[in-house]
Short mmCIF file of C-alpha atoms in Angstrom, two decimals:
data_model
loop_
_atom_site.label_atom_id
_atom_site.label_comp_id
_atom_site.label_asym_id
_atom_site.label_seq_id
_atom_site.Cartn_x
_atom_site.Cartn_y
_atom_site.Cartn_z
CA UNK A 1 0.00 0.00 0.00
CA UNK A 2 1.47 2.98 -0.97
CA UNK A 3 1.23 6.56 1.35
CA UNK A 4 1.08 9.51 -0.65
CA UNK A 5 0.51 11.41 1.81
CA UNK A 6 3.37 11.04 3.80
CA UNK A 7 6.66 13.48 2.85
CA UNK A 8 9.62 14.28 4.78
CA UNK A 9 8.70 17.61 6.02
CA UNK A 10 5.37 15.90 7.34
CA UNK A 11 6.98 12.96 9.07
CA UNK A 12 10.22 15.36 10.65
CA UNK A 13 13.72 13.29 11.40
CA UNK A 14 13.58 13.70 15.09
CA UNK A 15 10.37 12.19 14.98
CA UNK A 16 11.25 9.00 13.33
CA UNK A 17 14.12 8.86 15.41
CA UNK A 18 12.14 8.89 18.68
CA UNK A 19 9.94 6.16 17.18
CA UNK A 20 12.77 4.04 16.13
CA UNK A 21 14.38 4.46 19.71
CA UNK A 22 11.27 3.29 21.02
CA UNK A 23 12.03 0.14 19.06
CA UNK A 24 15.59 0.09 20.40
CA UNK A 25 14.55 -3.00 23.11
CA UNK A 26 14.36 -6.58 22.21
CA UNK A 27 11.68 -6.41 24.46
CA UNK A 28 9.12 -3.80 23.06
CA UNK A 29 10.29 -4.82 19.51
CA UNK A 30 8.63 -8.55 20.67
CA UNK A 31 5.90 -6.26 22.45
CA UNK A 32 5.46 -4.91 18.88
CA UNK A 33 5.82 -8.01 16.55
CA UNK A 34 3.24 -10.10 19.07
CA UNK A 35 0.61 -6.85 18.88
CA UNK A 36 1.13 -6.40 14.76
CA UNK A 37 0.63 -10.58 14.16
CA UNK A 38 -2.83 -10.38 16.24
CA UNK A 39 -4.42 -8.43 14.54
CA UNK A 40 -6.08 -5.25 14.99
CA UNK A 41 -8.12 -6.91 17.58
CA UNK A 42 -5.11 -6.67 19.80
CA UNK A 43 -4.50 -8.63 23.18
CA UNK A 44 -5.41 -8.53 26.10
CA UNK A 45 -1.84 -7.61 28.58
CA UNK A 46 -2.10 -11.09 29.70
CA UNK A 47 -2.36 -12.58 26.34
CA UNK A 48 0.19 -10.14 25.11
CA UNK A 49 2.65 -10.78 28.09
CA UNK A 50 2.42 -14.39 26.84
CA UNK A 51 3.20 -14.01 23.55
CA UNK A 52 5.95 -11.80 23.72
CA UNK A 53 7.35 -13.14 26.70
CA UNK A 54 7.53 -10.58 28.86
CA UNK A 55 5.49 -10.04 31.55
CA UNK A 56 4.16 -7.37 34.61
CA UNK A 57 5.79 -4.64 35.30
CA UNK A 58 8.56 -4.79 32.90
CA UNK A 59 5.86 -4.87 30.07
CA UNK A 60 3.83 -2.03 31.39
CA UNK A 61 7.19 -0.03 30.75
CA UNK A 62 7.38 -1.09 27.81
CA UNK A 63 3.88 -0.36 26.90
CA UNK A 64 4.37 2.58 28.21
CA UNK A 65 7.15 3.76 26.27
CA UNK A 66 5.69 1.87 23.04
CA UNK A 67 2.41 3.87 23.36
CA UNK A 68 4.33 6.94 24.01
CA UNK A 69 5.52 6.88 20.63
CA UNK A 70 2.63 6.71 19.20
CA UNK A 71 3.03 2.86 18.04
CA UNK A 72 0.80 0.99 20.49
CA UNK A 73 -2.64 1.60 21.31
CA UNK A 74 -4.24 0.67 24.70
CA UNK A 75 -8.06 0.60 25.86
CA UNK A 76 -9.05 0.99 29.55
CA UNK A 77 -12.11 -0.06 31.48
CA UNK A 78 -11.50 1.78 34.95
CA UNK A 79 -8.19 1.46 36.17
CA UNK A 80 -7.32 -1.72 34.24
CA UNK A 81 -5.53 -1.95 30.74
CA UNK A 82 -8.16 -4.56 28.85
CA UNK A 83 -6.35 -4.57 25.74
CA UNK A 84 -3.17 -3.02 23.74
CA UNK A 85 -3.51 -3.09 19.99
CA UNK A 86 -0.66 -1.75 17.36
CA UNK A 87 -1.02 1.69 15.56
CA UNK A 88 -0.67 0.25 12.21
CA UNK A 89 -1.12 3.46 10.48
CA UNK A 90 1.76 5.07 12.45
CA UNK A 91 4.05 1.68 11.86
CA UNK A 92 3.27 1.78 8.03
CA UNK A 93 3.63 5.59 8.29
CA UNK A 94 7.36 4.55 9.95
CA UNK A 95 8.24 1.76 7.57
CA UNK A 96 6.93 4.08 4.72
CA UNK A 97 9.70 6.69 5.74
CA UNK A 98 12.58 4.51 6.33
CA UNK A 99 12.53 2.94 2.76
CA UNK A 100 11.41 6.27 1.23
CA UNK A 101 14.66 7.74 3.03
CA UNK A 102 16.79 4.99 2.52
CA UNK A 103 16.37 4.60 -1.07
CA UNK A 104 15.67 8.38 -1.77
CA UNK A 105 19.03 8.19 -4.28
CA UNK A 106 18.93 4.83 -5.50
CA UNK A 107 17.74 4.75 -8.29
CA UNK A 108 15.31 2.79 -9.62
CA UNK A 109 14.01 2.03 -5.94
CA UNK A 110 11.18 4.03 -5.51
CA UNK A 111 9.66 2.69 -8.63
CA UNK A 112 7.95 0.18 -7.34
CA UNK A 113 4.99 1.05 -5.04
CA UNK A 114 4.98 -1.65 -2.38
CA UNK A 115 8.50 -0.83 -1.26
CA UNK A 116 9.20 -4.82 -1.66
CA UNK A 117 12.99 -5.04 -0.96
CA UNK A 118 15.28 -8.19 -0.87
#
């Protein structure tokens, strides 16, 4: 899927570079890759704790910092978390800008819409 919309001057570099810090963790990136493969369902933190293996208060810091930058949703109900879903627009948006960056003077790279590389 291709994002016209987004350019550099809309997506700045300090911005990306917050988001990819968020990703900087072994830990929130499983945080991430377990929210992204459930869908946009999400989990439930239990569920999610499970699948990414990681688990109390460790992952609420994670969640925290994950949500923070604008790459993780969460839902309450009162004072408990129910469920923590990924912000796929702001991943795509994230993806979108690395390869558009990346391969801004390649040429021949940007030709093909999907951004299918390797």
């Amino acid at each position: 899927m291709k994002h016209d919309s987004l350019q550099t001057e809309d997506f700045p570099l300090e911005i990306a570079a917050s988001k990819f810090a968020a990703l900087g963790s072994e830990q929130r990136l499983s945080v991430l890759r377990a929210l992204v493969r459930s869908g946009p369902g999400g989990l439930s933190i239990g569920a999610l704790g499970d699948r990414a293996g990681v688990t109390g208060s460790t992952l609420t810091h994670h969640l925290r910092i994950l949500t923070q930058a604008g790459l993780v949703r969460q839902e309450k109900q009162g004072r408990s978390i129910i469920c923590a879903a990924a912000a796929y627009e702001e991943v795509q948006a994230l993806c979108d800008f690395l390869l558009t960056e990346c391969c801004a003077e390649c040429p021949g790279c940007n030709e093909h819409e999907d951004h299918h590389h390797g």
